[in-house]
Coordinates of C-alpha atoms and ligand atoms in Angstrom, one line a residue:
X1 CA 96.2 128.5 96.8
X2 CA 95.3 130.4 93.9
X3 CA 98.3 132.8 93.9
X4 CA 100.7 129.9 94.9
X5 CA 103.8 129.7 92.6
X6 CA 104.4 126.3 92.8
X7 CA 107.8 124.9 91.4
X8 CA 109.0 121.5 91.8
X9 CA 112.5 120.7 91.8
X10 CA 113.8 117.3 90.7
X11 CA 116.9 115.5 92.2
X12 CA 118.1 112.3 90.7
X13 CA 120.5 110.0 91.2
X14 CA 121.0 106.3 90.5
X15 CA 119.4 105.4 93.4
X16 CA 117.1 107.7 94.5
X17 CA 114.9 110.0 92.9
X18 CA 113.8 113.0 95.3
X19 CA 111.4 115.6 94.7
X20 CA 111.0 119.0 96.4
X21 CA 107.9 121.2 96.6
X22 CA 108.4 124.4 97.0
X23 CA 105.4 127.5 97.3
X24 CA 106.1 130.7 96.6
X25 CA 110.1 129.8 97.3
X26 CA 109.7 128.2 100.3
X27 CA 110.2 124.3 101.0
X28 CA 106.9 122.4 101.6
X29 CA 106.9 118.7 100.8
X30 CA 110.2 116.6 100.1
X31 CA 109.3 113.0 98.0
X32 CA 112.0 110.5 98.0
X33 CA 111.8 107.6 95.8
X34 CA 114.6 104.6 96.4
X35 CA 115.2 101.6 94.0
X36 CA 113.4 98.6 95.9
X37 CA 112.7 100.0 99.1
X38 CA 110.8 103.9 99.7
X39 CA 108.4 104.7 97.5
X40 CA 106.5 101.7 96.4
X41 CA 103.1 103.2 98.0
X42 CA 100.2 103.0 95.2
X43 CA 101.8 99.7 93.8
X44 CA 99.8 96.6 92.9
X45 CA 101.1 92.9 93.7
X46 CA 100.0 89.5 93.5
X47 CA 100.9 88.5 96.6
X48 CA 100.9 84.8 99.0
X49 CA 99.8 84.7 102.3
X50 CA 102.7 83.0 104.0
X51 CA 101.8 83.5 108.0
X52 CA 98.4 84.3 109.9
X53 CA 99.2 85.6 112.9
X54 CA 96.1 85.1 114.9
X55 CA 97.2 87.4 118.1
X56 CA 97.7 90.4 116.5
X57 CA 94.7 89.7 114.1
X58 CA 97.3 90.0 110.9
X59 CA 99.3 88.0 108.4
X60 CA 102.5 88.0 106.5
X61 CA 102.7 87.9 102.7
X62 CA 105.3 87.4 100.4
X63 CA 104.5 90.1 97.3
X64 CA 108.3 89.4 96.3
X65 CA 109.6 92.5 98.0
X66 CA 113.0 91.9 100.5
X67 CA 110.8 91.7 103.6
X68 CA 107.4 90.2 104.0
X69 CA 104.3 92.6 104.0
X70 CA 102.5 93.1 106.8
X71 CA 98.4 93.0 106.7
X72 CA 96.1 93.8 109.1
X73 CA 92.6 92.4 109.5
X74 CA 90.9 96.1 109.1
X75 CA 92.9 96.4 105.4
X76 CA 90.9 93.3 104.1
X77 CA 87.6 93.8 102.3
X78 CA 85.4 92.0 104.6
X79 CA 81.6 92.3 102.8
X80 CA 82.8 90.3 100.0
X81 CA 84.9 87.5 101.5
X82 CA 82.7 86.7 104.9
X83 CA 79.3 86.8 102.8
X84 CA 80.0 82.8 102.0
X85 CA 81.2 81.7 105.6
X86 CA 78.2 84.3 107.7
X87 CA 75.2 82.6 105.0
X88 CA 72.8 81.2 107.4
X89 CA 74.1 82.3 110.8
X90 CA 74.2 85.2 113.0
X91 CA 77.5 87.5 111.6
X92 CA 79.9 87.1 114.0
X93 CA 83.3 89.7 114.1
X94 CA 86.0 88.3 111.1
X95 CA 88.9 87.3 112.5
X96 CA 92.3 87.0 110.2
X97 CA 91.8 83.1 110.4
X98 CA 88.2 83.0 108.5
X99 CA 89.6 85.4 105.8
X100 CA 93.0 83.7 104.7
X101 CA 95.0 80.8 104.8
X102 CA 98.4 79.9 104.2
X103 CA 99.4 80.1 100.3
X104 CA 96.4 81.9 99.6
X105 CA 97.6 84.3 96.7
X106 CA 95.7 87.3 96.9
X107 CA 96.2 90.7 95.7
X108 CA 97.5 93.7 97.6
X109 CA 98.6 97.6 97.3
X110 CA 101.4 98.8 99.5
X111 CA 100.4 101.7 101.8
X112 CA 103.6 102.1 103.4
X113 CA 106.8 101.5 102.9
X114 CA 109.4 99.4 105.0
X115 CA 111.3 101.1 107.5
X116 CA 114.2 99.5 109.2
X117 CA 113.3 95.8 110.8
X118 CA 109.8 96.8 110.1
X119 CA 108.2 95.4 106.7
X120 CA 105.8 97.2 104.0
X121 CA 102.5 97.3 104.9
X122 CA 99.8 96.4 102.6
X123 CA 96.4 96.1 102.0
X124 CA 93.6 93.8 99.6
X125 CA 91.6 97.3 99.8
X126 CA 92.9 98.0 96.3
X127 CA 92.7 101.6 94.6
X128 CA 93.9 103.3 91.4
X129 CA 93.8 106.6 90.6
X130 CA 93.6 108.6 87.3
X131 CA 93.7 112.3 86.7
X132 CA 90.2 112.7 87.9
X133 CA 89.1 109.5 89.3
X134 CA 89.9 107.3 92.0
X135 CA 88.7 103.4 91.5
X136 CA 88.5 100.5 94.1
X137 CA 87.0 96.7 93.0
X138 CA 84.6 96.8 95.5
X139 CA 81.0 98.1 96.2
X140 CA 78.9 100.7 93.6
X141 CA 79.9 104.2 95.6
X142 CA 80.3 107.3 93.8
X143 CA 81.6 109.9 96.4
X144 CA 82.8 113.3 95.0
X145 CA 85.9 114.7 97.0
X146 CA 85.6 117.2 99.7
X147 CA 87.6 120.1 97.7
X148 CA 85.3 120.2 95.9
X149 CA 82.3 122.4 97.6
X150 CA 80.0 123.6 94.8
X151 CA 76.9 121.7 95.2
X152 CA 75.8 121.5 92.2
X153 CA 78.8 120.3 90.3
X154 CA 78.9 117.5 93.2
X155 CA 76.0 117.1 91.8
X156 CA 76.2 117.5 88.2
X157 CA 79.5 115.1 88.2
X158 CA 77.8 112.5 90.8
X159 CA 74.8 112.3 88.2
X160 CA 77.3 112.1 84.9
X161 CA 79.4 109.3 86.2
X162 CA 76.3 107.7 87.5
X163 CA 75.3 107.4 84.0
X164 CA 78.1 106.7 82.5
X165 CA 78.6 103.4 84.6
X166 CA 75.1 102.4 84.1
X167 CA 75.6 102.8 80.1
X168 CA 78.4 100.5 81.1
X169 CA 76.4 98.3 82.9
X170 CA 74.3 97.3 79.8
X171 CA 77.3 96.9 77.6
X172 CA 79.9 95.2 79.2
X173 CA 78.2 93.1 82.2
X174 CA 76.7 94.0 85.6
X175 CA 79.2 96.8 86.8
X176 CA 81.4 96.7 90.5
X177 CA 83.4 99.4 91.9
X178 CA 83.1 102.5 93.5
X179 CA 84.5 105.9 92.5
X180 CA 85.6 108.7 94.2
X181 CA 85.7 112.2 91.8
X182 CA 88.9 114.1 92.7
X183 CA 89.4 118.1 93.2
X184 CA 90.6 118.1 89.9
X185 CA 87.3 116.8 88.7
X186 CA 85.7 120.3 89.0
X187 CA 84.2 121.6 85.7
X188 CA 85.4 118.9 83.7
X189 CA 82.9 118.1 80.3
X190 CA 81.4 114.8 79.7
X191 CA 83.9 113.7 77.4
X192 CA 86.8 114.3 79.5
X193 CA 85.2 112.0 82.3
X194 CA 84.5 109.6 79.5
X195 CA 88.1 109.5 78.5
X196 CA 89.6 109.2 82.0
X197 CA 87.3 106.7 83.3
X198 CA 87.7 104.6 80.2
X199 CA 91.3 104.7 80.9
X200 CA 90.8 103.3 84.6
X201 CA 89.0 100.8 83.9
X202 CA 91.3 100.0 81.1
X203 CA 94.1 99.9 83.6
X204 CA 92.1 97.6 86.3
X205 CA 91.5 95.2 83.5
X206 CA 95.2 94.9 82.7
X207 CA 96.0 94.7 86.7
X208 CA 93.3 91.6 86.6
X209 CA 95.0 90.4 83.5
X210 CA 98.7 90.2 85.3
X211 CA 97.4 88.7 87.9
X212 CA 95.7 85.9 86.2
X213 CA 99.0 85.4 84.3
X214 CA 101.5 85.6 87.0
X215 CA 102.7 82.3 88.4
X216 CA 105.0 84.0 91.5
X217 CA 104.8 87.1 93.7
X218 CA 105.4 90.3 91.7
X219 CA 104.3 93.9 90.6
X220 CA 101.0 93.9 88.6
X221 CA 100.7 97.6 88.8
X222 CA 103.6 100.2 89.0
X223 CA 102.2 103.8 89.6
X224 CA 103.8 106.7 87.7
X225 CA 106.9 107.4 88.9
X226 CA 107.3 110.1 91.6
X227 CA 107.4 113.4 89.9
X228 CA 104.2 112.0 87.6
X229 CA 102.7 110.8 90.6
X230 CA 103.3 114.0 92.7
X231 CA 101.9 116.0 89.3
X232 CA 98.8 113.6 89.1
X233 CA 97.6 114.1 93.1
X234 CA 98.5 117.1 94.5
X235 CA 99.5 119.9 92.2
X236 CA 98.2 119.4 88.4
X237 CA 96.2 123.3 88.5
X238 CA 98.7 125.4 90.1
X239 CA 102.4 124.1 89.2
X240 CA 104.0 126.5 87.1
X241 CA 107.5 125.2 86.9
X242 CA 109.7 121.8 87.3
X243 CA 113.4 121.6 87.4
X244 CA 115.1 118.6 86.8
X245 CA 118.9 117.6 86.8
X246 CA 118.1 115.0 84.8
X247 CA 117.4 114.9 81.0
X248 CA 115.6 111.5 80.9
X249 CA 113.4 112.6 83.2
X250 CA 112.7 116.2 82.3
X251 CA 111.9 114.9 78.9
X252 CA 109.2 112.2 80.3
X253 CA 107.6 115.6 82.9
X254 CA 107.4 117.4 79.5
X255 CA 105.6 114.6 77.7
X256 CA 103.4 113.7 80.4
X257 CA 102.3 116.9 81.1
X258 CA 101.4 117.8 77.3
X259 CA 99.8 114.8 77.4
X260 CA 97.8 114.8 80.2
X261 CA 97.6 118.8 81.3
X262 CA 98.8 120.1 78.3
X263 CA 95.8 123.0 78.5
X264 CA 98.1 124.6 81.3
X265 CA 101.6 126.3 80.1
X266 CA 104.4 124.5 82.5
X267 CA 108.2 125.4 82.4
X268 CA 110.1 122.2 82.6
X269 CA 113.9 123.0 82.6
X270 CA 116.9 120.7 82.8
X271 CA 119.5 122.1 85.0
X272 CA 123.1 120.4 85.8
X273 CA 125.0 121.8 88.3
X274 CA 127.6 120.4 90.8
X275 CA 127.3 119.1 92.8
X276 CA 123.6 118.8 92.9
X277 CA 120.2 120.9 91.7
X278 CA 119.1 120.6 95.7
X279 CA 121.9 122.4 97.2
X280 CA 121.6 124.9 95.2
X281 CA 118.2 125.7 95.7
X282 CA 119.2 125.4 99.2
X283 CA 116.8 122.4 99.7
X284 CA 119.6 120.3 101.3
X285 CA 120.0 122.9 104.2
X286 CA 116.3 122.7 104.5
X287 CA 115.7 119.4 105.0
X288 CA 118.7 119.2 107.3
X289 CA 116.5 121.7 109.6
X290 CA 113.4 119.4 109.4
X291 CA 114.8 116.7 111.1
X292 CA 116.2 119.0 114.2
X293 CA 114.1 118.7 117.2
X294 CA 114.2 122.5 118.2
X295 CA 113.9 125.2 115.4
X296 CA 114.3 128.8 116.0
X297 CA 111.5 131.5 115.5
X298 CA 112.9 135.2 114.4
X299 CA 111.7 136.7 117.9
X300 CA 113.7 134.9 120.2
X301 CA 111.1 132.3 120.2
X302 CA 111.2 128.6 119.6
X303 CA 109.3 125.6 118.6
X304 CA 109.8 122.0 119.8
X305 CA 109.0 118.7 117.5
X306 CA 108.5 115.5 119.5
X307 CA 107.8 112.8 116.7
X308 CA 106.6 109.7 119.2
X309 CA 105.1 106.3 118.4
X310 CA 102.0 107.7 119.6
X311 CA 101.5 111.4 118.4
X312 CA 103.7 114.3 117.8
X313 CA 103.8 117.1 120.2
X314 CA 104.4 120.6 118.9
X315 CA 105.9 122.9 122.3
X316 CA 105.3 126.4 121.0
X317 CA 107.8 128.4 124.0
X318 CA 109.1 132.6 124.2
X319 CA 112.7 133.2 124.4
X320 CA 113.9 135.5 127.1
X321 CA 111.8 137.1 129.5
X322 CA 109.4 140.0 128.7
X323 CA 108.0 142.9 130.7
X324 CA 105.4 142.2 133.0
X325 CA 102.6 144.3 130.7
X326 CA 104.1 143.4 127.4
X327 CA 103.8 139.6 128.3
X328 CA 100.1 138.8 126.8
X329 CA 101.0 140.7 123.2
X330 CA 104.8 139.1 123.0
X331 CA 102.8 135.7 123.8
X332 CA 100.4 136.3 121.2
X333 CA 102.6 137.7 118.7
X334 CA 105.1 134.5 118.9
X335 CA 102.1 132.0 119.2
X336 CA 101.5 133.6 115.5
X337 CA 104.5 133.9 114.2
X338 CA 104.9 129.8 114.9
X339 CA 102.3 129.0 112.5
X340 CA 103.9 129.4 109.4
X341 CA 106.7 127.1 110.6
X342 CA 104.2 124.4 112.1
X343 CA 102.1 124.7 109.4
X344 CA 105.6 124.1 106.4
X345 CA 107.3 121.7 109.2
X346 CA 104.0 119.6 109.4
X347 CA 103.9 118.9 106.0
X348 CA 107.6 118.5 105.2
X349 CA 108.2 116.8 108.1
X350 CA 105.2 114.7 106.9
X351 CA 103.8 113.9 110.5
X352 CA 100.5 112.2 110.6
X353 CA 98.1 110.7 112.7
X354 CA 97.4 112.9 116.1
X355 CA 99.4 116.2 116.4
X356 CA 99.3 118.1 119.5
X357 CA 100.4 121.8 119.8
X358 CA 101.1 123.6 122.6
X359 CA 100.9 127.4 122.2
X360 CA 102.3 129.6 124.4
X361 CA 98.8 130.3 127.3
X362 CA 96.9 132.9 126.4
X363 CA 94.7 135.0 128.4
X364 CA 92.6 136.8 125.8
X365 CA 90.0 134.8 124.2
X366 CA 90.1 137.0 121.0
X367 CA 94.0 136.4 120.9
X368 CA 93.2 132.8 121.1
X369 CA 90.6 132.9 118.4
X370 CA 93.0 134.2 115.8
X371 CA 95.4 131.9 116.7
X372 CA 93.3 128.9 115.8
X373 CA 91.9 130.6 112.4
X374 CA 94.9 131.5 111.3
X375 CA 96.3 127.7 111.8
X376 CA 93.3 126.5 110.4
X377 CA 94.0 128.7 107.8
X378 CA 96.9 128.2 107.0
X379 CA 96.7 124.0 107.2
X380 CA 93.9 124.5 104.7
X381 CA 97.0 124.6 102.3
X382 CA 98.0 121.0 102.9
X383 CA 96.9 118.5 100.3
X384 CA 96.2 116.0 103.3
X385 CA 93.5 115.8 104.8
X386 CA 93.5 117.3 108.8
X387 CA 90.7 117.9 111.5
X388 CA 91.7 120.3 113.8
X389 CA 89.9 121.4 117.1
X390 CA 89.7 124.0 119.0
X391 CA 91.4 124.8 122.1
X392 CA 91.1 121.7 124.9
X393 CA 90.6 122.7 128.7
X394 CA 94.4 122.2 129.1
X395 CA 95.1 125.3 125.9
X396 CA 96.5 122.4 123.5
X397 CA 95.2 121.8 120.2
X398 CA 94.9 118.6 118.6
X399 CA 95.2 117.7 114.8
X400 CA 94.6 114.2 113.0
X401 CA 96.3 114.6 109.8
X402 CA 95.8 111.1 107.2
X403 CA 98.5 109.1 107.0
X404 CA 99.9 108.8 104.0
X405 CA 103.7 107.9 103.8
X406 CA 106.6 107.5 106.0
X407 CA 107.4 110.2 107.6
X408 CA 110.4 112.3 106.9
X409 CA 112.1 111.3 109.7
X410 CA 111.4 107.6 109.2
X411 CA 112.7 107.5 105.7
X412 CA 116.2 109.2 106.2
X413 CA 117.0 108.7 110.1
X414 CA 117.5 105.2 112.1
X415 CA 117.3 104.8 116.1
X416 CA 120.7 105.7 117.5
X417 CA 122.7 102.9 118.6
X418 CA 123.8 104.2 121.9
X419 CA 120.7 104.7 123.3
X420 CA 118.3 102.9 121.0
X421 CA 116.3 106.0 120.0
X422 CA 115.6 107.3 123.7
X423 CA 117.5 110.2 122.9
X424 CA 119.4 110.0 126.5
X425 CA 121.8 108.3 128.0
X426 CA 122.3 107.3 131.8
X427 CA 124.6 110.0 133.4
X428 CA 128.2 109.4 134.3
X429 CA 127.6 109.1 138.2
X430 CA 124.8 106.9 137.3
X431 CA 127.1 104.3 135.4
X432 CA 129.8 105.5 137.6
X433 CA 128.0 103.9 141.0
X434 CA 127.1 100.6 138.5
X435 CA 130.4 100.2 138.3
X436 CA 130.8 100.0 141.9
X437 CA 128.0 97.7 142.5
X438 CA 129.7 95.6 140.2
X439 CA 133.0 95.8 141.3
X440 CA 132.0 95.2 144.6
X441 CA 129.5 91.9 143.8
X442 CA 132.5 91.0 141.5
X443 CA 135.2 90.9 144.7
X444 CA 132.8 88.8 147.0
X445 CA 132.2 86.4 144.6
X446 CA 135.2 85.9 143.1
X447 CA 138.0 84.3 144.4
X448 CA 140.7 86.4 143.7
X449 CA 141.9 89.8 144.7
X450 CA 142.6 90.9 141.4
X451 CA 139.9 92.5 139.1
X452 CA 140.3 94.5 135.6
X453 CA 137.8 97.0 135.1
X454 CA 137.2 97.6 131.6
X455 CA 135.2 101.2 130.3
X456 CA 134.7 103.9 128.2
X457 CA 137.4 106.5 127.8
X458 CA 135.0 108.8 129.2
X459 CA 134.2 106.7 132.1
X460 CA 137.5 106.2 132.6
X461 CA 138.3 110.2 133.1
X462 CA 135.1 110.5 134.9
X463 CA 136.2 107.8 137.7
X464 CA 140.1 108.8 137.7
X465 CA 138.8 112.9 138.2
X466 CA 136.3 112.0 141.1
X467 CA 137.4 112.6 145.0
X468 CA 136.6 109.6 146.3
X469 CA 138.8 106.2 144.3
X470 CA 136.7 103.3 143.3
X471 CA 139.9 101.5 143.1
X472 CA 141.4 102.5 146.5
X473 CA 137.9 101.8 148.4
X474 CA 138.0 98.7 147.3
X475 CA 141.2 97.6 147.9
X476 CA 140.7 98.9 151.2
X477 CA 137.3 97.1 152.0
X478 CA 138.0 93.9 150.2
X479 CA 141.7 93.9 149.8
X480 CA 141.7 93.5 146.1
X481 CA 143.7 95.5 143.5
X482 CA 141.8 96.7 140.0
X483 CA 143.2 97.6 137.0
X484 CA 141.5 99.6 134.6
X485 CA 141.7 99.8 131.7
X486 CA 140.3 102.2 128.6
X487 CA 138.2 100.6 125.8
X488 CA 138.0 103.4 123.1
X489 CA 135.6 101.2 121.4
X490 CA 132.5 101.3 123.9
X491 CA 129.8 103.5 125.0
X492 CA 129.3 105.4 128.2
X493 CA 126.7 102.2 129.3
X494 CA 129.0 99.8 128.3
X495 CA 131.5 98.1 131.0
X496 CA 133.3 94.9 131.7
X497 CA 134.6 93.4 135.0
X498 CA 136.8 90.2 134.3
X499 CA 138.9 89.2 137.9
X500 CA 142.6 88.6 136.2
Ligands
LIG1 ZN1 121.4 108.4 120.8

């Protein structure tokens, strides 16, 4: 990433702040932040447990947000709060019930947001993060980030904090917590690391300090605000530039960065345009094409994104057909040229957890090979975290990126109301021979030989255009007349049958 121009551009509004990454020009992250509801990921809260739910090994708690939290056994420290209950007996597995209890106040960190019907989620696994530190509560770990692979600066910075927490140790009182050294940790001198992790712990005192005081659920710790935030963890050594159509903001980049990274020359300019700094960066047409399902590759080729509960499936496909002798090279050449996109869509697109592509087959084992190093390649570029394997019997190649955020899709896009986020919709002849099978149950047991059918325009069209007559084949086989008529307001699905 060395040779990465990497710019940030700033969009903000009254309600939403949204931040766009771009390398070298092109669109790589987007980072929306909405008053009250996206973007409260890294914040602190003193929360009350209001509901265990035994079944589903989990609980609500109120941490004064519009929608309950929602905690899962697996995101509660369980050394620390089962060492009382286990003393003296064999450990058994926690369960949610020997943990917490109703109106337990306890503190939590969202680690993702609300979407929809669907509250935060949170977890008592607390962590803060500084410029070159990450601290949790809990345990006396000092683990040094995987970015950085020098082994002896792991080792030099392992052995410095080490010390520095021991001289702590005699100071203050016996020391807890574990650390974790971020990337940005490389090279650092002593008193840098000094500096920062005195202001950590300054800020988990304070955090401790709010809760103690705080009679209700509420905030105790607000992380920096998104384009701080976005500074601090993913791009402090190689962002060159932020734009911002906002002066309040630019002005708090500017002063934050001197303060913090003001080593590194950073342009931070203050546009204002109409109608927004993201359209004209062409940022709006952009994200627009992250949320299609198919996007188009230059060669006639073209990539599918299926975002599902379980995974997302990446369908690598040619376009039109290719000479017999010709086939292997155009296979491998679009199987390449999809990378770039999958690698940019993954990331903006945010998708996480399992990712499965599906290149194009290849014969050639070398093609193959070069295939997978240049995705590994080019994934190495992502911030987060992703193991990737090699080709599976069946050609597919499966990534587990961290989840971190909503993604893309889940902040800005809802389940369709007509067919509740299937995507499809049951075909005209299907509803069409509903409709009988109604209309026909409907003149049997009613007693009267008059029936209103009531349907979609479409429908409607659909049944007066086909051969045979609904209406006359039922007159004729139960002697009933039906009116229909055209409901402009419903769906394909939707139908009535009332007998008039
Ligand atoms: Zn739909």
């Amino acid at each position: 990433m060395t040779n990465t121009k990497c710019q940030f551009v700033v969009n903000h509004e009254s309600q939403e702040t949204r931040v766009a990454v771009l390398e070298n020009g092109i669109l790589q992250e987007l980072h929306i932040q909405r008053a009250d509801t996206v973007g409260l990921v890294g914040n602190i809260y003193r929360a009350t447990v209001i509901r265990i739910l035994p079944g589903l090994e989990a609980a609500f708690v109120d941490f004064g947000g519009h929608k309950n939290g929602f905690l899962s056994l697996a995101d509660i420290d369980t050394p620390r709060l089962t060492n009382k209950a286990n003393s003296g007996q064999e450990a058994s597995p926690p369960t949610i019930k020997n943990l917490l209890h109703e109106g337990q106040n306890i503190i939590v960190q969202v680690i993702k947001d609300a979407i929809d019907a669907k509250g935060a989620r949170v977890t008592m696994k607390v962590s803060i993060a500084s410029r070159y530190l990450v601290f949790m509560p809990t345990g006396h770990a000092v683990k040094v980030s995987h970015l950085i692979k020098n082994g002896d600066e792991r080792k030099r910075l392992k052995t410095q904090l080490r010390c520095m927490l021991e001289e702590l140790d005699v100071a203050v009182k016996p020391y807890q917590g574990s650390f974790i050294l971020r990337s940005d940790a490389a090279d650092i001198d002593l008193q840098s690391l000094r500096s920062d992790l005195q202001f950590l712990l300054g800020t988990w005192s304070s955090v401790l300090l709010a809760k103690s005081q705080s009679k209700s659920p509420g905030s105790i710790y607000i992380d920096l605000p998104v384009t701080q935030r976005l500074i601090r963890d993913i791009a402090p050594q190689h962002l060159n530039e932020v734009i911002v159509d906002d002066q309040q903001i630019c002005d708090e980049v500017y002063h934050f960065w001197s303060h913090y990274y003001g080593e590194n020359p950073l342009t931070v300019t203050c546009v204002s345009h109409a109608p927004n700094v993201f359209t004209d960066y062409g940022i709006d047409d952009e994200i627009n094409r992250a949320l299609f399902r198919r996007l188009d590759l230059d060669d006639g080729g073209y990539v599918i994104f299926d975002e599902a509960e379980a995974m997302t499936t990446i369908d690598v496909n040619t376009g039109s057909h290719v000479g017999q002798h010709e086939l292997e090279e155009t296979v491998f050449q679009t199987n390449l040229n999809s990378i770039s996109i999958i690698t940019q869509q993954i990331r903006l697109r945010n998708l996480s957890g399992i990712i499965i592509i599906d290149f194009i087959d290849m014969q050639n084992q070398h093609h193959r090979q070069q295939v997978l190093s240049s995705l590994k390649k080019l994934m190495g570029n992502d911030p987060i975290n992703a193991m990737i394997s090699g080709f599976t019997e069946l050609g597919l190649i499966q990534i587990r990126r961290k989840r971190r955020y909503n993604s893309l899709r889940q902040i800005l896009m809802t389940d369709c109301s007509t067919c509740h986020g299937s995507g499809v919709l049951k075909s005209l002849d299907t509803v069409m021979l509903e409709i009988w099978r109604e209309l026909s149950g409907a003149a049997k047991a009613f007693e009267t030989n008059r029936l209103q059918l009531r349907a979609s325009s479409e429908i409607i069209n659909f049944v007066k255009a086909s051969k045979v007559s609904i209406s006359k084949a039922l007159e004729r086989q139960f002697n009933c007349t039906i009116e229909i008529v055209d409901e402009p307001s419903f769906v394909r699905e939707k139908f009535d049958i009332v007998s008039i």
